[in-house]
CSV table of N, CA and C in Angstrom, one decimal:
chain,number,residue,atom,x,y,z
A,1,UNK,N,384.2,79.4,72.4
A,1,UNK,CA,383.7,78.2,73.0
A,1,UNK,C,382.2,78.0,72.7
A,2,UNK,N,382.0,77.1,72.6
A,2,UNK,CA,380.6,76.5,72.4
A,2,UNK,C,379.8,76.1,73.5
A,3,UNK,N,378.3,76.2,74.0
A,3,UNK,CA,377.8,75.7,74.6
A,3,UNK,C,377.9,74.6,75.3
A,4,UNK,N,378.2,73.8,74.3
A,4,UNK,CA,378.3,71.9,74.8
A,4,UNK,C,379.5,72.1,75.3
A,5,UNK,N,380.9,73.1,75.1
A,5,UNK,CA,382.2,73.3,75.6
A,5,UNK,C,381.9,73.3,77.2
A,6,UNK,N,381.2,74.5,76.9
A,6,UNK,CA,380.8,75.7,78.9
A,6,UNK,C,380.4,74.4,79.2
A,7,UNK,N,379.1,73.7,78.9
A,7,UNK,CA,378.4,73.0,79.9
A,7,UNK,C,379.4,71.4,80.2
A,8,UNK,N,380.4,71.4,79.5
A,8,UNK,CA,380.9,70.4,80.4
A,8,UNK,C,382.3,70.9,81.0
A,9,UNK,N,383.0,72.2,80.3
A,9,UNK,CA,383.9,72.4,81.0
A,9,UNK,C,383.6,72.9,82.5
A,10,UNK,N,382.2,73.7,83.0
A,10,UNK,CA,382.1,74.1,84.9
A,10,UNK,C,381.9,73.0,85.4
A,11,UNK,N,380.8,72.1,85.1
A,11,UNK,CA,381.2,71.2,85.9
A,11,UNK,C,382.4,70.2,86.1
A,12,UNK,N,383.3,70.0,85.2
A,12,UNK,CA,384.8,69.6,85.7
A,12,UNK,C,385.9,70.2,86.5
A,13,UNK,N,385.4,71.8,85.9
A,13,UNK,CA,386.2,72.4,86.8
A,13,UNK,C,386.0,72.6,88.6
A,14,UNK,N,384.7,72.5,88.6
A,14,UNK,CA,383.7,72.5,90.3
A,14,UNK,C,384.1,71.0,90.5
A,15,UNK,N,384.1,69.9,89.9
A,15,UNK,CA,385.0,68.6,90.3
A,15,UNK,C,386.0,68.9,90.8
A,16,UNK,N,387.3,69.6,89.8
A,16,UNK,CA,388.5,69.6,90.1
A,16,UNK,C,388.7,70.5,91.2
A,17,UNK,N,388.2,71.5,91.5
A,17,UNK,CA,387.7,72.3,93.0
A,17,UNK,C,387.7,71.2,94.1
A,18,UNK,N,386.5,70.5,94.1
A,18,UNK,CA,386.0,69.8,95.4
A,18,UNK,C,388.2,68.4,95.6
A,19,UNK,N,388.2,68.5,94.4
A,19,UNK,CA,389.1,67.3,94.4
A,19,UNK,C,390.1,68.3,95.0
A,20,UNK,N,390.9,69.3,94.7
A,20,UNK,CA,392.3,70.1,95.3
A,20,UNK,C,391.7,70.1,96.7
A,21,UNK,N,390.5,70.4,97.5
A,21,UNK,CA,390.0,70.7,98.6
A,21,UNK,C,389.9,69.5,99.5
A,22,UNK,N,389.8,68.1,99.0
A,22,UNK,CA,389.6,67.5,99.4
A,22,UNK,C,391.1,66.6,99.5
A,23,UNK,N,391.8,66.8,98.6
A,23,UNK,CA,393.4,66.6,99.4
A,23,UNK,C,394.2,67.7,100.2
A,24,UNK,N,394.0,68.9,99.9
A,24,UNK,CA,394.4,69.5,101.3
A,24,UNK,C,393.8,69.2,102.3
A,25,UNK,N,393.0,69.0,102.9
A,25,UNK,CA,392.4,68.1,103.7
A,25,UNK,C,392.8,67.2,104.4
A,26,UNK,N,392.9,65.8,103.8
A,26,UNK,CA,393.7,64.8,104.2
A,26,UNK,C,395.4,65.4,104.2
A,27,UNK,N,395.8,65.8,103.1
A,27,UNK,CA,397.5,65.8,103.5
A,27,UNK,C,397.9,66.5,104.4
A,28,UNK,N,396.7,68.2,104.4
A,28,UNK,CA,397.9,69.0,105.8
A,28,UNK,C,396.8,69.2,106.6
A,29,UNK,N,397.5,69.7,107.6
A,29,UNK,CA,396.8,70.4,108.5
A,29,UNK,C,396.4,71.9,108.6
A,30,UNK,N,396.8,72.0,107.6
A,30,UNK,CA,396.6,73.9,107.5
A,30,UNK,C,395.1,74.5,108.0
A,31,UNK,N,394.2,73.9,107.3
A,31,UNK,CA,393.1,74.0,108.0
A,31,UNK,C,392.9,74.3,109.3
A,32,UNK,N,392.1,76.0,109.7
A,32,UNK,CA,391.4,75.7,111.5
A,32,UNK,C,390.4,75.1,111.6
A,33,UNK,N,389.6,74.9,110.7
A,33,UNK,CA,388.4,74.0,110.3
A,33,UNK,C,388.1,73.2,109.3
A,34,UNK,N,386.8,72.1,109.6
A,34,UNK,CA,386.3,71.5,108.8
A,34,UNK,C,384.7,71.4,108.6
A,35,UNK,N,384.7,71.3,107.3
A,35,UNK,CA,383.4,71.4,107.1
A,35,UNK,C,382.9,69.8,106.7
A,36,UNK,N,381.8,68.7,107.2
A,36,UNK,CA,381.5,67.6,106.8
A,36,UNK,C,380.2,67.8,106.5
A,37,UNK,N,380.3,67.3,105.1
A,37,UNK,CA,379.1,67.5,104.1
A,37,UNK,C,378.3,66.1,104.8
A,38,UNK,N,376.9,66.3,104.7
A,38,UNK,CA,375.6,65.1,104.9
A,38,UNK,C,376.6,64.1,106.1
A,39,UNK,N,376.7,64.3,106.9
A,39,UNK,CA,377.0,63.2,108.8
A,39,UNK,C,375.4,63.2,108.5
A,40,UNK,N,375.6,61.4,109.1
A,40,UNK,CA,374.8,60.7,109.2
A,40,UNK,C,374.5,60.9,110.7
A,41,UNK,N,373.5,60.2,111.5
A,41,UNK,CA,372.9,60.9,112.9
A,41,UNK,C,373.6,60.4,113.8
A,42,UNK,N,374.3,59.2,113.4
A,42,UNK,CA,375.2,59.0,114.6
A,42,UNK,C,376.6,59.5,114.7
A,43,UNK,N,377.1,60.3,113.9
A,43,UNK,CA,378.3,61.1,113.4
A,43,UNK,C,378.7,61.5,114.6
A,44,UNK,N,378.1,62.6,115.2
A,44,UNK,CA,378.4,63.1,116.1
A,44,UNK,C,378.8,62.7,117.4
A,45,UNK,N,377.8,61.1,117.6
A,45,UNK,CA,378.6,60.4,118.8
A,45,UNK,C,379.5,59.6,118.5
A,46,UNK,N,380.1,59.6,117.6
A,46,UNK,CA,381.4,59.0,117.1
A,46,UNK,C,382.7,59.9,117.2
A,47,UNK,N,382.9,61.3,117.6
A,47,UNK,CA,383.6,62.3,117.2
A,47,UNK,C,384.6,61.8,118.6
A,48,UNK,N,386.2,62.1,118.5
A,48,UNK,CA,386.9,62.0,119.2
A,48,UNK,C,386.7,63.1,120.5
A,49,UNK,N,387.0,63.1,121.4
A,49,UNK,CA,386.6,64.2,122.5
A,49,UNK,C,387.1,65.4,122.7
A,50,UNK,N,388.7,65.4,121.6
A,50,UNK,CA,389.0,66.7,121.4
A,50,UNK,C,388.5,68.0,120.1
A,51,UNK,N,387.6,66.9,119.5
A,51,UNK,CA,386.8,68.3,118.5
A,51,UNK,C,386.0,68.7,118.8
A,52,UNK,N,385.6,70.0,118.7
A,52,UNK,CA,385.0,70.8,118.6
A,52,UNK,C,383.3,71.1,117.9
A,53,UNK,N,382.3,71.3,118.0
A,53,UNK,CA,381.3,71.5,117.0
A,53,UNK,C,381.6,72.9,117.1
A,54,UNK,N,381.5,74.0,115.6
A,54,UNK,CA,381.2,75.0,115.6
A,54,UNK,C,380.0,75.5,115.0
A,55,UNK,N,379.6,74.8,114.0
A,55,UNK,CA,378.2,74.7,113.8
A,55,UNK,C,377.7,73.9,113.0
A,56,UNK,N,376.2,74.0,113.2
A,56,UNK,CA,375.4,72.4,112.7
A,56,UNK,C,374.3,73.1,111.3
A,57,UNK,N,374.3,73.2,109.9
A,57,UNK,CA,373.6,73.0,109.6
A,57,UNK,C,372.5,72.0,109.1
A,58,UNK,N,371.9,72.4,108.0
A,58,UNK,CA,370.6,71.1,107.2
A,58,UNK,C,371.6,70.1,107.1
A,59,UNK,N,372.6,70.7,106.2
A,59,UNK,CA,373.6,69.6,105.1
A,59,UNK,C,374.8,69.7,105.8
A,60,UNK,N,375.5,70.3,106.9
A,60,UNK,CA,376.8,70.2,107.3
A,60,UNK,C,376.9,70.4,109.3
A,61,UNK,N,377.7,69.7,109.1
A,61,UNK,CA,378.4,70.7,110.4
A,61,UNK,C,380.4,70.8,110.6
A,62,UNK,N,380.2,71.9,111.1
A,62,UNK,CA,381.4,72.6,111.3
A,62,UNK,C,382.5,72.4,112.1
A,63,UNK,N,383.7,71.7,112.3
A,63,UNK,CA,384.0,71.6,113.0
A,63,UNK,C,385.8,71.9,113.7
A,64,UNK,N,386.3,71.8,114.5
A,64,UNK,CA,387.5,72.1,115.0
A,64,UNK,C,388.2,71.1,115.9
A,65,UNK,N,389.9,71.3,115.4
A,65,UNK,CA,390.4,70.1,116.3
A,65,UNK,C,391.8,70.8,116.3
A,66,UNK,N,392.6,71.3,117.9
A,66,UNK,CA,394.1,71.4,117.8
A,66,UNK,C,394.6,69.9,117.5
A,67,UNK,N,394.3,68.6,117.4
A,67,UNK,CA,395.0,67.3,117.3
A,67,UNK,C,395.1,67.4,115.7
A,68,UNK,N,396.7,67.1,115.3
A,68,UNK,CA,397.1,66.7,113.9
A,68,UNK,C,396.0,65.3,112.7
A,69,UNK,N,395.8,65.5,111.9
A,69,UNK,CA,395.0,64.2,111.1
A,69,UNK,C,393.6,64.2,111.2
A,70,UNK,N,393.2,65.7,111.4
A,70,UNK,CA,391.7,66.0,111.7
A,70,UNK,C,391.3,65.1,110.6
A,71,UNK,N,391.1,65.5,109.6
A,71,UNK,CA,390.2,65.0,108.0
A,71,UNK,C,390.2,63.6,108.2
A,72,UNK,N,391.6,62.6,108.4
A,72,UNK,CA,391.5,61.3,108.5
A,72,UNK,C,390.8,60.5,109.8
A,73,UNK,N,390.4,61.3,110.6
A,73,UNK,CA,390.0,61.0,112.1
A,73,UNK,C,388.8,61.0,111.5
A,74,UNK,N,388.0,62.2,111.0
A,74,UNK,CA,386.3,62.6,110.8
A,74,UNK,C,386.2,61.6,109.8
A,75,UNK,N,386.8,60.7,108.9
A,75,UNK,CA,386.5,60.0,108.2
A,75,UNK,C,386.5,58.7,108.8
A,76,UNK,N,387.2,58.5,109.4
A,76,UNK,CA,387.4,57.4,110.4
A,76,UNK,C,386.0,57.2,111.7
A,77,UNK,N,385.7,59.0,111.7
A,77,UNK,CA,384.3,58.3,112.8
A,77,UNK,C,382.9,58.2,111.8
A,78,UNK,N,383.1,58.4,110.2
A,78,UNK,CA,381.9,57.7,109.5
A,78,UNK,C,381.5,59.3,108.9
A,79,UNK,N,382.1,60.3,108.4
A,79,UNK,CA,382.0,61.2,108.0
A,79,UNK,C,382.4,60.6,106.3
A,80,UNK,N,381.4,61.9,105.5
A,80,UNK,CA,381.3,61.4,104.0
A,80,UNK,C,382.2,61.7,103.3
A,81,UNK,N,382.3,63.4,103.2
A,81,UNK,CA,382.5,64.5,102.5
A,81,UNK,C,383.1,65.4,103.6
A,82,UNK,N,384.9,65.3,103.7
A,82,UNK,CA,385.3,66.2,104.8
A,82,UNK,C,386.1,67.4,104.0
A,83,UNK,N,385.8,68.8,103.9
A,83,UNK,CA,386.3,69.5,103.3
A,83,UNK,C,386.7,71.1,104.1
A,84,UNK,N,387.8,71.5,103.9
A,84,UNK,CA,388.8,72.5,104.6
A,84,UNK,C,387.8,73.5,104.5
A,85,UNK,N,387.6,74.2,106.1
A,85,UNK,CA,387.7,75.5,106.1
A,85,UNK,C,388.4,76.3,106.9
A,86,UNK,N,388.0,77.8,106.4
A,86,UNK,CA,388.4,78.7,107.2
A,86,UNK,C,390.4,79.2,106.6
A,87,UNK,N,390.6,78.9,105.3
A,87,UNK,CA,391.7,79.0,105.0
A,87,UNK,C,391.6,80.0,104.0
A,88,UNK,N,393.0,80.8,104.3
A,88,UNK,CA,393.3,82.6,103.9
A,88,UNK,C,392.9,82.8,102.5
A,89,UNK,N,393.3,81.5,101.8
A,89,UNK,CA,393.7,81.5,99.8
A,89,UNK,C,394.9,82.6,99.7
A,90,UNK,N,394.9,82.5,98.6
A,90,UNK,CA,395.9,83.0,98.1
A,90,UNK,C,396.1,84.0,98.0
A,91,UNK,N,395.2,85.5,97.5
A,91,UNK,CA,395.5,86.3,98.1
A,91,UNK,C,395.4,87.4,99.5
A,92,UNK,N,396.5,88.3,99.8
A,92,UNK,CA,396.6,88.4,100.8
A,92,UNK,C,395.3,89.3,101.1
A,93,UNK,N,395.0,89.6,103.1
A,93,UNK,CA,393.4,90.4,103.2
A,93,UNK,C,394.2,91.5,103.1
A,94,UNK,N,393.1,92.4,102.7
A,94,UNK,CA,393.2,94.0,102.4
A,94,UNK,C,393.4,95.1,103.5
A,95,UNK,N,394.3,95.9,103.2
A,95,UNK,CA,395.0,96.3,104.0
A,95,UNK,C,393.2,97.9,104.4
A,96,UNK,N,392.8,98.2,105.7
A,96,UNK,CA,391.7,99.0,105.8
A,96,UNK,C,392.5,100.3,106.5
A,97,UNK,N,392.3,101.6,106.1
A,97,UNK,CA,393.1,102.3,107.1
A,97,UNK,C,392.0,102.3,108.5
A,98,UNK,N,392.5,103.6,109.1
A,98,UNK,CA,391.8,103.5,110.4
A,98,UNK,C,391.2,104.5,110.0
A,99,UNK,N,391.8,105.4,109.8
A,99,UNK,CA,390.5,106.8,109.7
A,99,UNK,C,391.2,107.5,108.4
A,100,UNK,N,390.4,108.7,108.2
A,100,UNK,CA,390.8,109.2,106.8
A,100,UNK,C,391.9,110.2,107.5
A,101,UNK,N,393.0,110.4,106.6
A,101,UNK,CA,394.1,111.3,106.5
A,101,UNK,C,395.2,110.6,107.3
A,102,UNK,N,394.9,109.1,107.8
A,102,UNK,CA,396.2,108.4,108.4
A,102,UNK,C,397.7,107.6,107.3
């Protein structure tokens, strides 16, 4: 590969990232969270009364909802960029023992 190859194939690929992330999102609910990139200042008084804030950065805040259609709701109260967290991926967590010789 060539330079000019690299420099346009990462950034397509980090496109095609935010794009898989951003239809899981809207289609399921698998998500226990969400992350909304840049909410504007009145975002928050827009939020339905059963989500949750779990945390507020510069550029995000965090958030949680047992109600189905989270992603389409946060977009619906004026959110930008709503994208899935807190999900396992694909492979499985690591098994730790407890102590040595178990």
């Amino acid at each position: 590969m060539t330079i000019k190859q690299i420099l346009l194939a990462v950034p397509l690929l980090g496109l095609g990232w935010v794009c898989i992330l951003l239809g899981v999102s809207l289609m399921t609910d698998a998500a226990p969270a969400y992350v909304v990139l840049l909410p504007s200042a009145e975002f928050v008084d827009q939020l339905d009364p059963d989500m949750s804030i779990l945390a507020v950065g510069p550029i995000s805040i965090t958030l949680a909802a047992d109600s189905p259609r989270v992603a389409a709701r946060l977009y619906s109260a004026g959110a930008r960029v709503v994208l899935p967290a807190g999900l396992p991926g694909c492979l499985p967590a690591p098994v730790i023992p407890n102590e040595i010789g178990d």
